[in-house]
Amino acid sequence: MNERLDWNDLEIFFHVAENGGLSAAGRRLGLSPPTVGRRILALEQRSGQILFHRAQTGYSLTIVGKALLERVRVMHAAALPVHEILSSQAETPLIRLSAGTATANFLADKINLLHRSGDGFRLNFVTTEAVLDIAHREIDLGIRNRPAEAGNLASRRLGTLRFAAYRSWSVSNPDLLGWVAVDPSHARHPAAQWLHRQNHTINVMASSVATVHELVKAGAGIGVIPCMIGDCDPALCRVGAVINELTEQQYLVMHDDDRHRPPIRRLIERITKIYDDNADLLAGQRPLRVGQDQ
C-alpha cells in the first residue's frame, strides 16, 4: 500500500461495519448507498485488502476488516470531541437554490414554507436564467425545465408549468396595446424566444423577466408571463387562453451525493410540497380575470 488512507474513507468504513450495510450507513452519513459502495471499493483498492464479504443480507467483515474496525473504532471515539468543537464553531450551512426569475419570485413569496427558525441551514436564492453547474458545486439545487442529462446528478419532477399573455386590468384601450418582450440578446427562456417568432408588434423591450412584468402592470403592453405569476397579480388579466406550445415540466436537479444530506433533503421535500399544493396554479387553472382576446 503506497497511498495514505483518508480519514473520511475510514469513517465511511466504520459506519458500514457498524450498520452492516450501505443503506443504513448512507442515512447516517447523508450519502447515497451507491456513493458509499464506491467509497468502500476505493478504500479496498487503495489498501490492497478485502474488508467486507458482500451478500444480499448485507456486508460482513473479513478477518482484516475486523482488525481494522478495532483500530478505527478507537479513532472514531477520539475524533468525536474534536468534531463537537469544530461543529459548535462552524458557520450554519448555506444551501444555494438556483431558479429563473419567475420561479424564484414564486418561491420567495412562500419563504415561510421553505425556511424556518431552527432549521440549521441558511438559504441563498440564486436568481438567473442561465443553467449553473451542479456537478461541480456551483450551486446545490436547481429548478429547471428539463431533467439532468449527464454527470452524477439526480432529478425530481416538480410539476407542469403553463404560460399565458397578460395585460394591465386597468388599461383604458386594450385593443390598442402592443407587446412587451425580453430583448433578443437576453431571451434565454423558450417563452421569451417564442414571442419574437410571432407576428406581433413589440413596442417595448427589457433585459429581464421581472422588468417585463412591471411594464405590463404599468400598461405598457401585453406580455407572456407564467400563470403562477400572472394569475396571482390582481393588477393583471389574461389575454386569451393558455399558450399550449409553451407548456413545460419543471424539475428539481441536485448532486446525487448531496440529496441525502438532512438539510438538503428537508428543503427538497418542502419545495416538492409547494409544487404539489399549487399544481392547479402552475398549470394555469386559477385565472383571476380573463380579458378580451387579442
PDB file of C-alpha atoms in Angstrom:
ATOM      1  CA  MET A   1       0.000   0.000   0.000  1.00  0.00           C
ATOM      2  CA  ASN A   2       1.647   3.199  -1.227  1.00  0.00           C
ATOM      3  CA  GLU A   3      -1.209   5.644  -0.666  1.00  0.00           C
ATOM      4  CA  ARG A   4      -2.147   7.150   2.683  1.00  0.00           C
ATOM      5  CA  LEU A   5      -5.683   6.368   3.771  1.00  0.00           C
ATOM      6  CA  ASP A   6      -8.155   9.223   4.084  1.00  0.00           C
ATOM      7  CA  TRP A   7      -9.944   9.555   7.436  1.00  0.00           C
ATOM      8  CA  ASN A   8     -13.202  10.294   5.604  1.00  0.00           C
ATOM      9  CA  ASP A   9     -12.991   6.879   3.931  1.00  0.00           C
ATOM     10  CA  LEU A  10     -12.211   5.219   7.248  1.00  0.00           C
ATOM     11  CA  GLU A  11     -15.252   6.913   8.774  1.00  0.00           C
ATOM     12  CA  ILE A  12     -17.415   5.511   5.967  1.00  0.00           C
ATOM     13  CA  PHE A  13     -15.864   2.088   6.623  1.00  0.00           C
ATOM     14  CA  PHE A  14     -16.738   2.467  10.313  1.00  0.00           C
ATOM     15  CA  HIS A  15     -20.412   3.205   9.645  1.00  0.00           C
ATOM     16  CA  VAL A  16     -20.782   0.371   7.108  1.00  0.00           C
ATOM     17  CA  ALA A  17     -19.174  -2.033   9.573  1.00  0.00           C
ATOM     18  CA  GLU A  18     -21.314  -0.827  12.465  1.00  0.00           C
ATOM     19  CA  ASN A  19     -24.564  -0.856  10.476  1.00  0.00           C
ATOM     20  CA  GLY A  20     -23.953  -3.939   8.346  1.00  0.00           C
ATOM     21  CA  GLY A  21     -24.800  -2.367   5.013  1.00  0.00           C
ATOM     22  CA  LEU A  22     -24.718   0.567   2.640  1.00  0.00           C
ATOM     23  CA  SER A  23     -28.235   1.965   3.101  1.00  0.00           C
ATOM     24  CA  ALA A  24     -28.084   2.362   6.886  1.00  0.00           C
ATOM     25  CA  ALA A  25     -24.568   3.811   6.676  1.00  0.00           C
ATOM     26  CA  GLY A  26     -25.707   6.206   3.958  1.00  0.00           C
ATOM     27  CA  ARG A  27     -28.534   7.512   6.150  1.00  0.00           C
ATOM     28  CA  ARG A  28     -26.077   8.208   8.972  1.00  0.00           C
ATOM     29  CA  LEU A  29     -23.645   9.942   6.642  1.00  0.00           C
ATOM     30  CA  GLY A  30     -26.106  11.753   4.388  1.00  0.00           C
ATOM     31  CA  LEU A  31     -24.785   9.903   1.316  1.00  0.00           C
ATOM     32  CA  SER A  32     -26.496   7.687  -1.233  1.00  0.00           C
ATOM     33  CA  PRO A  33     -25.875   3.900  -0.975  1.00  0.00           C
ATOM     34  CA  PRO A  34     -24.111   3.790  -4.388  1.00  0.00           C
ATOM     35  CA  THR A  35     -21.749   6.544  -3.228  1.00  0.00           C
ATOM     36  CA  VAL A  36     -20.968   4.652  -0.006  1.00  0.00           C
ATOM     37  CA  GLY A  37     -20.344   1.494  -2.035  1.00  0.00           C
ATOM     38  CA  ARG A  38     -17.948   3.300  -4.369  1.00  0.00           C
ATOM     39  CA  ARG A  39     -16.027   4.770  -1.449  1.00  0.00           C
ATOM     40  CA  ILE A  40     -15.659   1.350   0.226  1.00  0.00           C
ATOM     41  CA  LEU A  41     -14.452  -0.230  -3.028  1.00  0.00           C
ATOM     42  CA  ALA A  42     -11.918   2.588  -3.491  1.00  0.00           C
ATOM     43  CA  LEU A  43     -10.687   2.066   0.091  1.00  0.00           C
ATOM     44  CA  GLU A  44     -10.175  -1.624  -0.571  1.00  0.00           C
ATOM     45  CA  GLN A  45      -8.337  -0.911  -3.800  1.00  0.00           C
ATOM     46  CA  ARG A  46      -6.009   1.588  -2.141  1.00  0.00           C
ATOM     47  CA  SER A  47      -5.295  -0.683   0.821  1.00  0.00           C
ATOM     48  CA  GLY A  48      -4.992  -3.852  -1.265  1.00  0.00           C
ATOM     49  CA  GLN A  49      -7.243  -5.687   1.204  1.00  0.00           C
ATOM     50  CA  ILE A  50     -10.782  -7.094   1.048  1.00  0.00           C
ATOM     51  CA  LEU A  51     -12.572  -5.646   4.071  1.00  0.00           C
ATOM     52  CA  PHE A  52     -16.117  -6.962   3.587  1.00  0.00           C
ATOM     53  CA  HIS A  53     -17.922 -10.056   2.411  1.00  0.00           C
ATOM     54  CA  ARG A  54     -20.820  -8.906   0.203  1.00  0.00           C
ATOM     55  CA  ALA A  55     -24.159 -10.717   0.332  1.00  0.00           C
ATOM     56  CA  GLN A  56     -27.836  -9.950  -0.262  1.00  0.00           C
ATOM     57  CA  THR A  57     -28.293  -9.857   3.508  1.00  0.00           C
ATOM     58  CA  GLY A  58     -25.664  -7.138   3.928  1.00  0.00           C
ATOM     59  CA  TYR A  59     -21.957  -6.536   4.445  1.00  0.00           C
ATOM     60  CA  SER A  60     -19.949  -8.635   6.935  1.00  0.00           C
ATOM     61  CA  LEU A  61     -16.340  -8.042   7.910  1.00  0.00           C
ATOM     62  CA  THR A  62     -13.428 -10.173   6.760  1.00  0.00           C
ATOM     63  CA  ILE A  63     -10.646 -11.008   9.220  1.00  0.00           C
ATOM     64  CA  VAL A  64      -8.704  -7.965   8.005  1.00  0.00           C
ATOM     65  CA  GLY A  65     -11.864  -5.859   8.250  1.00  0.00           C
ATOM     66  CA  LYS A  66     -12.403  -6.892  11.884  1.00  0.00           C
ATOM     67  CA  ALA A  67      -8.840  -5.975  12.784  1.00  0.00           C
ATOM     68  CA  LEU A  68      -9.215  -2.597  11.077  1.00  0.00           C
ATOM     69  CA  LEU A  69     -12.533  -1.914  12.818  1.00  0.00           C
ATOM     70  CA  GLU A  70     -10.923  -2.301  16.252  1.00  0.00           C
ATOM     71  CA  ARG A  71      -8.468   0.471  15.451  1.00  0.00           C
ATOM     72  CA  VAL A  72     -10.919   2.690  13.601  1.00  0.00           C
ATOM     73  CA  ARG A  73     -13.409   2.460  16.476  1.00  0.00           C
ATOM     74  CA  VAL A  74     -10.766   3.957  18.772  1.00  0.00           C
ATOM     75  CA  MET A  75     -10.039   6.686  16.205  1.00  0.00           C
ATOM     76  CA  HIS A  76     -13.743   7.432  15.833  1.00  0.00           C
ATOM     77  CA  ALA A  77     -14.224   7.787  19.594  1.00  0.00           C
ATOM     78  CA  ALA A  78     -11.213  10.098  19.830  1.00  0.00           C
ATOM     79  CA  ALA A  79     -12.466  12.233  16.943  1.00  0.00           C
ATOM     80  CA  LEU A  80     -15.914  12.911  18.430  1.00  0.00           C
ATOM     81  CA  PRO A  81     -14.760  15.649  20.886  1.00  0.00           C
ATOM     82  CA  VAL A  82     -12.844  17.321  18.044  1.00  0.00           C
ATOM     83  CA  HIS A  83     -15.915  17.163  15.821  1.00  0.00           C
ATOM     84  CA  GLU A  84     -18.061  18.695  18.556  1.00  0.00           C
ATOM     85  CA  ILE A  85     -15.652  21.608  18.975  1.00  0.00           C
ATOM     86  CA  LEU A  86     -15.498  22.275  15.247  1.00  0.00           C
ATOM     87  CA  SER A  87     -19.253  21.882  14.794  1.00  0.00           C
ATOM     88  CA  SER A  88     -20.007  24.364  17.543  1.00  0.00           C
ATOM     89  CA  GLN A  89     -17.783  26.922  15.858  1.00  0.00           C
ATOM     90  CA  ALA A  90     -18.827  26.165  12.291  1.00  0.00           C
ATOM     91  CA  GLU A  91     -20.951  28.531  10.284  1.00  0.00           C
ATOM     92  CA  THR A  92     -24.501  27.398   9.597  1.00  0.00           C
ATOM     93  CA  PRO A  93     -24.542  25.550   6.226  1.00  0.00           C
ATOM     94  CA  LEU A  94     -25.660  27.565   3.210  1.00  0.00           C
ATOM     95  CA  ILE A  95     -27.890  25.914   0.578  1.00  0.00           C
ATOM     96  CA  ARG A  96     -27.792  27.651  -2.809  1.00  0.00           C
ATOM     97  CA  LEU A  97     -31.023  27.304  -4.780  1.00  0.00           C
ATOM     98  CA  SER A  98     -30.919  28.350  -8.439  1.00  0.00           C
ATOM     99  CA  ALA A  99     -34.078  29.286 -10.351  1.00  0.00           C
ATOM    100  CA  GLY A 100     -35.268  31.591 -13.094  1.00  0.00           C
ATOM    101  CA  THR A 101     -36.729  34.961 -12.142  1.00  0.00           C
ATOM    102  CA  ALA A 102     -40.393  33.911 -12.185  1.00  0.00           C
ATOM    103  CA  THR A 103     -39.782  30.693 -10.262  1.00  0.00           C
ATOM    104  CA  ALA A 104     -37.561  32.449  -7.723  1.00  0.00           C
ATOM    105  CA  ASN A 105     -40.293  35.053  -7.123  1.00  0.00           C
ATOM    106  CA  PHE A 106     -42.931  32.309  -6.815  1.00  0.00           C
ATOM    107  CA  LEU A 107     -40.862  30.537  -4.144  1.00  0.00           C
ATOM    108  CA  ALA A 108     -39.707  33.716  -2.384  1.00  0.00           C
ATOM    109  CA  ASP A 109     -43.348  34.532  -1.731  1.00  0.00           C
ATOM    110  CA  LYS A 110     -43.520  31.240   0.198  1.00  0.00           C
ATOM    111  CA  ILE A 111     -40.325  31.653   2.195  1.00  0.00           C
ATOM    112  CA  ASN A 112     -42.051  30.680   5.449  1.00  0.00           C
ATOM    113  CA  LEU A 113     -42.788  27.279   3.929  1.00  0.00           C
ATOM    114  CA  LEU A 114     -39.207  26.857   2.729  1.00  0.00           C
ATOM    115  CA  HIS A 115     -37.150  28.082   5.657  1.00  0.00           C
ATOM    116  CA  ARG A 116     -37.950  28.157   9.362  1.00  0.00           C
ATOM    117  CA  SER A 117     -36.197  29.211  12.516  1.00  0.00           C
ATOM    118  CA  GLY A 118     -34.073  26.386  13.873  1.00  0.00           C
ATOM    119  CA  ASP A 119     -33.664  24.624  10.519  1.00  0.00           C
ATOM    120  CA  GLY A 120     -29.893  24.534  10.881  1.00  0.00           C
ATOM    121  CA  PHE A 121     -29.248  25.901   7.387  1.00  0.00           C
ATOM    122  CA  ARG A 122     -29.330  29.218   5.544  1.00  0.00           C
ATOM    123  CA  LEU A 123     -30.938  29.643   2.133  1.00  0.00           C
ATOM    124  CA  ASN A 124     -29.403  31.556  -0.778  1.00  0.00           C
ATOM    125  CA  PHE A 125     -31.648  32.259  -3.797  1.00  0.00           C
ATOM    126  CA  VAL A 126     -29.514  32.380  -6.944  1.00  0.00           C
ATOM    127  CA  THR A 127     -31.816  34.048  -9.484  1.00  0.00           C
ATOM    128  CA  THR A 128     -30.637  33.540 -13.044  1.00  0.00           C
ATOM    129  CA  GLU A 129     -31.899  32.388 -16.419  1.00  0.00           C
ATOM    130  CA  ALA A 130     -28.544  30.642 -17.006  1.00  0.00           C
ATOM    131  CA  VAL A 131     -28.005  26.957 -16.206  1.00  0.00           C
ATOM    132  CA  LEU A 132     -25.428  26.716 -13.412  1.00  0.00           C
ATOM    133  CA  ASP A 133     -23.151  23.720 -12.854  1.00  0.00           C
ATOM    134  CA  ILE A 134     -24.433  21.498 -10.043  1.00  0.00           C
ATOM    135  CA  ALA A 135     -21.977  18.680 -10.786  1.00  0.00           C
ATOM    136  CA  HIS A 136     -19.078  20.978  -9.854  1.00  0.00           C
ATOM    137  CA  ARG A 137     -20.926  22.507  -6.862  1.00  0.00           C
ATOM    138  CA  GLU A 138     -21.588  25.908  -8.450  1.00  0.00           C
ATOM    139  CA  ILE A 139     -24.980  25.601  -6.712  1.00  0.00           C
ATOM    140  CA  ASP A 140     -26.662  22.917  -4.591  1.00  0.00           C
ATOM    141  CA  LEU A 141     -30.164  22.711  -6.071  1.00  0.00           C
ATOM    142  CA  GLY A 142     -31.528  23.950  -9.381  1.00  0.00           C
ATOM    143  CA  ILE A 143     -35.087  24.241 -10.698  1.00  0.00           C
ATOM    144  CA  ARG A 144     -35.041  23.617 -14.454  1.00  0.00           C
ATOM    145  CA  ASN A 145     -37.322  22.841 -17.378  1.00  0.00           C
ATOM    146  CA  ARG A 146     -35.551  19.547 -18.134  1.00  0.00           C
ATOM    147  CA  PRO A 147     -34.128  16.715 -16.016  1.00  0.00           C
ATOM    148  CA  ALA A 148     -30.419  16.152 -15.550  1.00  0.00           C
ATOM    149  CA  GLU A 149     -28.882  14.517 -18.602  1.00  0.00           C
ATOM    150  CA  ALA A 150     -25.332  13.723 -17.520  1.00  0.00           C
ATOM    151  CA  GLY A 151     -22.957  13.674 -14.583  1.00  0.00           C
ATOM    152  CA  ASN A 152     -23.508  12.460 -11.036  1.00  0.00           C
ATOM    153  CA  LEU A 153     -26.860  14.245 -10.803  1.00  0.00           C
ATOM    154  CA  ALA A 154     -30.387  13.308  -9.751  1.00  0.00           C
ATOM    155  CA  SER A 155     -33.726  14.855 -10.762  1.00  0.00           C
ATOM    156  CA  ARG A 156     -37.189  15.053  -9.247  1.00  0.00           C
ATOM    157  CA  ARG A 157     -40.172  16.104 -11.346  1.00  0.00           C
ATOM    158  CA  LEU A 158     -41.993  19.005  -9.712  1.00  0.00           C
ATOM    159  CA  GLY A 159     -44.952  19.711 -11.977  1.00  0.00           C
ATOM    160  CA  THR A 160     -46.418  21.248 -15.119  1.00  0.00           C
ATOM    161  CA  LEU A 161     -45.889  24.960 -15.783  1.00  0.00           C
ATOM    162  CA  ARG A 162     -48.016  26.900 -18.271  1.00  0.00           C
ATOM    163  CA  PHE A 163     -47.832  30.393 -19.740  1.00  0.00           C
ATOM    164  CA  ALA A 164     -50.373  32.938 -20.985  1.00  0.00           C
ATOM    165  CA  ALA A 165     -50.482  36.501 -22.283  1.00  0.00           C
ATOM    166  CA  TYR A 166     -51.405  39.218 -19.763  1.00  0.00           C
ATOM    167  CA  ARG A 167     -52.164  42.931 -19.764  1.00  0.00           C
ATOM    168  CA  SER A 168     -52.977  45.521 -17.129  1.00  0.00           C
ATOM    169  CA  TRP A 169     -56.571  45.206 -15.943  1.00  0.00           C
ATOM    170  CA  SER A 170     -56.968  48.976 -15.729  1.00  0.00           C
ATOM    171  CA  VAL A 171     -55.748  49.945 -19.216  1.00  0.00           C
ATOM    172  CA  SER A 172     -58.390  52.038 -20.977  1.00  0.00           C
ATOM    173  CA  ASN A 173     -57.902  50.909 -24.602  1.00  0.00           C
ATOM    174  CA  PRO A 174     -56.726  47.267 -24.555  1.00  0.00           C
ATOM    175  CA  ASP A 175     -57.324  46.856 -28.301  1.00  0.00           C
ATOM    176  CA  LEU A 176     -54.557  49.379 -28.979  1.00  0.00           C
ATOM    177  CA  LEU A 177     -51.898  47.637 -26.931  1.00  0.00           C
ATOM    178  CA  GLY A 178     -48.722  46.312 -28.473  1.00  0.00           C
ATOM    179  CA  TRP A 179     -46.468  43.753 -26.844  1.00  0.00           C
ATOM    180  CA  VAL A 180     -43.706  43.840 -24.231  1.00  0.00           C
ATOM    181  CA  ALA A 181     -40.834  41.374 -24.622  1.00  0.00           C
ATOM    182  CA  VAL A 182     -37.445  40.389 -23.275  1.00  0.00           C
ATOM    183  CA  ASP A 183     -34.939  41.700 -25.823  1.00  0.00           C
ATOM    184  CA  PRO A 184     -33.399  39.045 -28.111  1.00  0.00           C
ATOM    185  CA  SER A 185     -29.952  39.173 -26.510  1.00  0.00           C
ATOM    186  CA  HIS A 186     -31.407  38.247 -23.103  1.00  0.00           C
ATOM    187  CA  ALA A 187     -34.199  35.931 -24.271  1.00  0.00           C
ATOM    188  CA  ARG A 188     -32.847  32.632 -22.944  1.00  0.00           C
ATOM    189  CA  HIS A 189     -36.138  31.019 -21.922  1.00  0.00           C
ATOM    190  CA  PRO A 190     -38.344  29.406 -24.625  1.00  0.00           C
ATOM    191  CA  ALA A 191     -41.290  31.627 -23.649  1.00  0.00           C
ATOM    192  CA  ALA A 192     -39.199  34.761 -24.206  1.00  0.00           C
ATOM    193  CA  GLN A 193     -37.903  33.451 -27.538  1.00  0.00           C
ATOM    194  CA  TRP A 194     -41.412  32.408 -28.678  1.00  0.00           C
ATOM    195  CA  LEU A 195     -42.751  35.973 -28.690  1.00  0.00           C
ATOM    196  CA  HIS A 196     -40.099  37.101 -31.177  1.00  0.00           C
ATOM    197  CA  ARG A 197     -41.262  34.435 -33.639  1.00  0.00           C
ATOM    198  CA  GLN A 198     -44.875  35.694 -33.617  1.00  0.00           C
ATOM    199  CA  ASN A 199     -46.343  38.298 -35.930  1.00  0.00           C
ATOM    200  CA  HIS A 200     -46.882  40.765 -33.085  1.00  0.00           C
ATOM    201  CA  THR A 201     -45.945  44.397 -32.795  1.00  0.00           C
ATOM    202  CA  ILE A 202     -43.382  44.691 -29.975  1.00  0.00           C
ATOM    203  CA  ASN A 203     -43.313  48.264 -28.715  1.00  0.00           C
ATOM    204  CA  VAL A 204     -41.249  47.877 -25.548  1.00  0.00           C
ATOM    205  CA  MET A 205     -38.394  45.529 -24.636  1.00  0.00           C
ATOM    206  CA  ALA A 206     -36.488  44.875 -21.423  1.00  0.00           C
ATOM    207  CA  SER A 207     -33.470  42.835 -20.397  1.00  0.00           C
ATOM    208  CA  SER A 208     -35.203  40.882 -17.610  1.00  0.00           C
ATOM    209  CA  VAL A 209     -38.393  38.920 -16.988  1.00  0.00           C
ATOM    210  CA  ALA A 210     -39.051  40.955 -13.840  1.00  0.00           C
ATOM    211  CA  THR A 211     -38.988  44.242 -15.778  1.00  0.00           C
ATOM    212  CA  VAL A 212     -41.353  42.840 -18.406  1.00  0.00           C
ATOM    213  CA  HIS A 213     -43.791  42.031 -15.605  1.00  0.00           C
ATOM    214  CA  GLU A 214     -43.571  45.556 -14.203  1.00  0.00           C
ATOM    215  CA  LEU A 215     -44.019  47.106 -17.654  1.00  0.00           C
ATOM    216  CA  VAL A 216     -47.128  45.019 -18.305  1.00  0.00           C
ATOM    217  CA  LYS A 217     -48.567  46.070 -14.934  1.00  0.00           C
ATOM    218  CA  ALA A 218     -47.892  49.699 -15.829  1.00  0.00           C
ATOM    219  CA  GLY A 219     -49.920  49.357 -19.025  1.00  0.00           C
ATOM    220  CA  ALA A 220     -47.013  49.360 -21.492  1.00  0.00           C
ATOM    221  CA  GLY A 221     -48.421  46.401 -23.412  1.00  0.00           C
ATOM    222  CA  ILE A 222     -49.152  42.678 -23.404  1.00  0.00           C
ATOM    223  CA  GLY A 223     -46.569  40.243 -22.110  1.00  0.00           C
ATOM    224  CA  VAL A 224     -46.103  36.480 -21.860  1.00  0.00           C
ATOM    225  CA  ILE A 225     -45.934  35.555 -18.176  1.00  0.00           C
ATOM    226  CA  PRO A 226     -46.036  32.231 -16.278  1.00  0.00           C
ATOM    227  CA  CYS A 227     -49.548  31.610 -14.972  1.00  0.00           C
ATOM    228  CA  MET A 228     -48.189  31.082 -11.458  1.00  0.00           C
ATOM    229  CA  ILE A 229     -47.167  34.775 -11.503  1.00  0.00           C
ATOM    230  CA  GLY A 230     -49.806  36.380 -13.718  1.00  0.00           C
ATOM    231  CA  ASP A 231     -52.774  34.687 -12.057  1.00  0.00           C
ATOM    232  CA  CYS A 232     -51.666  35.868  -8.617  1.00  0.00           C
ATOM    233  CA  ASP A 233     -51.328  39.519  -9.628  1.00  0.00           C
ATOM    234  CA  PRO A 234     -54.637  41.386  -9.159  1.00  0.00           C
ATOM    235  CA  ALA A 235     -53.381  44.155 -11.463  1.00  0.00           C
ATOM    236  CA  LEU A 236     -53.319  41.779 -14.441  1.00  0.00           C
ATOM    237  CA  CYS A 237     -55.815  39.873 -16.535  1.00  0.00           C
ATOM    238  CA  ARG A 238     -55.285  37.203 -19.136  1.00  0.00           C
ATOM    239  CA  VAL A 239     -55.460  37.960 -22.830  1.00  0.00           C
ATOM    240  CA  GLY A 240     -56.792  34.783 -24.441  1.00  0.00           C
ATOM    241  CA  ALA A 241     -56.151  31.194 -23.452  1.00  0.00           C
ATOM    242  CA  VAL A 242     -53.099  29.407 -22.130  1.00  0.00           C
ATOM    243  CA  ILE A 243     -50.348  29.158 -24.775  1.00  0.00           C
ATOM    244  CA  ASN A 244     -50.157  25.370 -25.001  1.00  0.00           C
ATOM    245  CA  GLU A 245     -46.941  25.177 -27.019  1.00  0.00           C
ATOM    246  CA  LEU A 246     -45.071  26.845 -24.146  1.00  0.00           C
ATOM    247  CA  THR A 247     -46.156  24.248 -21.589  1.00  0.00           C
ATOM    248  CA  GLU A 248     -43.146  22.761 -19.819  1.00  0.00           C
ATOM    249  CA  GLN A 249     -42.272  20.426 -16.992  1.00  0.00           C
ATOM    250  CA  GLN A 250     -40.192  21.677 -14.089  1.00  0.00           C
ATOM    251  CA  TYR A 251     -37.600  19.534 -12.353  1.00  0.00           C
ATOM    252  CA  LEU A 252     -35.531  19.885  -9.229  1.00  0.00           C
ATOM    253  CA  VAL A 253     -31.942  18.889 -10.062  1.00  0.00           C
ATOM    254  CA  MET A 254     -29.352  18.062  -7.409  1.00  0.00           C
ATOM    255  CA  HIS A 255     -25.992  16.367  -6.923  1.00  0.00           C
ATOM    256  CA  ASP A 256     -26.574  12.670  -6.281  1.00  0.00           C
ATOM    257  CA  ASP A 257     -24.068  12.688  -3.408  1.00  0.00           C
ATOM    258  CA  ASP A 258     -25.837  15.567  -1.650  1.00  0.00           C
ATOM    259  CA  ARG A 259     -29.534  14.714  -1.871  1.00  0.00           C
ATOM    260  CA  HIS A 260     -29.459  12.520   1.252  1.00  0.00           C
ATOM    261  CA  ARG A 261     -27.882  15.197   3.449  1.00  0.00           C
ATOM    262  CA  PRO A 262     -30.556  16.089   6.039  1.00  0.00           C
ATOM    263  CA  PRO A 263     -30.766  19.876   5.340  1.00  0.00           C
ATOM    264  CA  ILE A 264     -30.923  19.398   1.578  1.00  0.00           C
ATOM    265  CA  ARG A 265     -33.376  16.502   1.889  1.00  0.00           C
ATOM    266  CA  ARG A 266     -35.602  18.697   4.078  1.00  0.00           C
ATOM    267  CA  LEU A 267     -35.535  21.537   1.548  1.00  0.00           C
ATOM    268  CA  ILE A 268     -36.266  19.132  -1.333  1.00  0.00           C
ATOM    269  CA  GLU A 269     -39.339  17.842   0.499  1.00  0.00           C
ATOM    270  CA  ARG A 270     -40.592  21.378   1.135  1.00  0.00           C
ATOM    271  CA  ILE A 271     -40.133  22.503  -2.468  1.00  0.00           C
ATOM    272  CA  THR A 272     -41.927  19.372  -3.672  1.00  0.00           C
ATOM    273  CA  LYS A 273     -44.850  20.020  -1.325  1.00  0.00           C
ATOM    274  CA  ILE A 274     -45.181  23.628  -2.508  1.00  0.00           C
ATOM    275  CA  TYR A 275     -45.400  22.419  -6.089  1.00  0.00           C
ATOM    276  CA  ASP A 276     -47.905  19.694  -5.179  1.00  0.00           C
ATOM    277  CA  ASP A 277     -50.098  22.143  -3.243  1.00  0.00           C
ATOM    278  CA  ASN A 278     -50.037  24.678  -6.110  1.00  0.00           C
ATOM    279  CA  ALA A 279     -50.333  22.285  -9.059  1.00  0.00           C
ATOM    280  CA  ASP A 280     -53.508  23.935 -10.403  1.00  0.00           C
ATOM    281  CA  LEU A 281     -51.975  27.426 -10.173  1.00  0.00           C
ATOM    282  CA  LEU A 282     -48.833  26.312 -12.000  1.00  0.00           C
ATOM    283  CA  ALA A 283     -50.962  24.630 -14.669  1.00  0.00           C
ATOM    284  CA  GLY A 284     -52.953  27.809 -15.316  1.00  0.00           C
ATOM    285  CA  GLN A 285     -56.206  26.666 -13.730  1.00  0.00           C
ATOM    286  CA  ARG A 286     -56.689  29.640 -11.380  1.00  0.00           C
ATOM    287  CA  PRO A 287     -57.175  32.745 -13.546  1.00  0.00           C
ATOM    288  CA  LEU A 288     -58.326  35.793 -11.575  1.00  0.00           C
ATOM    289  CA  ARG A 289     -59.654  37.577 -14.646  1.00  0.00           C
ATOM    290  CA  VAL A 290     -59.789  36.938 -18.371  1.00  0.00           C
ATOM    291  CA  GLY A 291     -59.910  39.958 -20.683  1.00  0.00           C
ATOM    292  CA  GLN A 292     -60.950  40.025 -24.308  1.00  0.00           C
ATOM    293  CA  ASP A 293     -58.911  38.024 -26.805  1.00  0.00           C
ATOM    294  CA  GLN A 294     -56.319  39.688 -28.976  1.00  0.00           C
TER     295      GLN A 294
END
